[in-house]
């Protein structure tokens, strides 16, 4: 049997904010890349 529908998490795709995570310090940037980390200044790549 298949369930009629699984509840989906609403409020944002994880990929939306994952790309904002600074690769250097792990903090979340305030805006989508390309931008730079407000904490350490590392550049965030959009890709
Ligand atoms: Zn950083």
Tab-separated table of C-alpha atoms and ligand atoms in Angstrom:
chain	number	residue	atom	x	y	z
A	1	UNK	CA	0.000	0.000	0.000
A	2	UNK	CA	1.124	3.464	-0.753
A	3	UNK	CA	0.359	6.374	1.453
A	4	UNK	CA	-1.858	9.009	-0.137
A	5	UNK	CA	0.726	11.680	0.324
A	6	UNK	CA	3.714	12.378	2.393
A	7	UNK	CA	3.856	15.704	4.139
A	8	UNK	CA	6.553	17.884	2.731
A	9	UNK	CA	8.491	20.332	4.748
A	10	UNK	CA	7.523	23.806	3.819
A	11	UNK	CA	9.473	26.916	4.427
A	12	UNK	CA	12.433	26.486	2.181
A	13	UNK	CA	14.520	24.073	0.241
A	14	UNK	CA	17.641	23.095	2.202
A	15	UNK	CA	19.699	23.706	-0.920
A	16	UNK	CA	18.675	27.339	-0.715
A	17	UNK	CA	20.617	27.974	2.435
A	18	UNK	CA	23.227	25.278	2.109
A	19	UNK	CA	24.889	27.277	-0.614
A	20	UNK	CA	25.088	30.158	1.803
A	21	UNK	CA	27.159	28.230	4.285
A	22	UNK	CA	30.705	29.503	4.430
A	23	UNK	CA	33.168	26.762	3.452
A	24	UNK	CA	35.783	28.308	5.685
A	25	UNK	CA	34.000	28.860	8.989
A	26	UNK	CA	30.587	27.290	8.474
A	27	UNK	CA	28.590	30.409	9.145
A	28	UNK	CA	25.514	31.339	7.187
A	29	UNK	CA	25.880	34.289	4.873
A	30	UNK	CA	23.243	36.980	4.916
A	31	UNK	CA	22.588	36.703	1.220
A	32	UNK	CA	22.870	34.293	-1.653
A	33	UNK	CA	26.251	33.892	-3.272
A	34	UNK	CA	28.197	35.308	-4.926
A	35	UNK	CA	29.007	37.139	-1.742
A	36	UNK	CA	31.529	37.087	1.008
A	37	UNK	CA	31.255	35.713	4.500
A	38	UNK	CA	30.510	38.407	7.049
A	39	UNK	CA	32.424	36.513	9.694
A	40	UNK	CA	35.706	35.591	8.026
A	41	UNK	CA	35.499	37.290	4.642
A	42	UNK	CA	35.795	34.133	2.597
A	43	UNK	CA	34.173	34.228	-0.808
A	44	UNK	CA	31.090	32.120	-1.363
A	45	UNK	CA	30.701	30.594	-4.762
A	46	UNK	CA	27.240	30.392	-6.287
A	47	UNK	CA	28.128	27.116	-7.879
B	1	LIG	ZN1	33.316	32.448	6.933
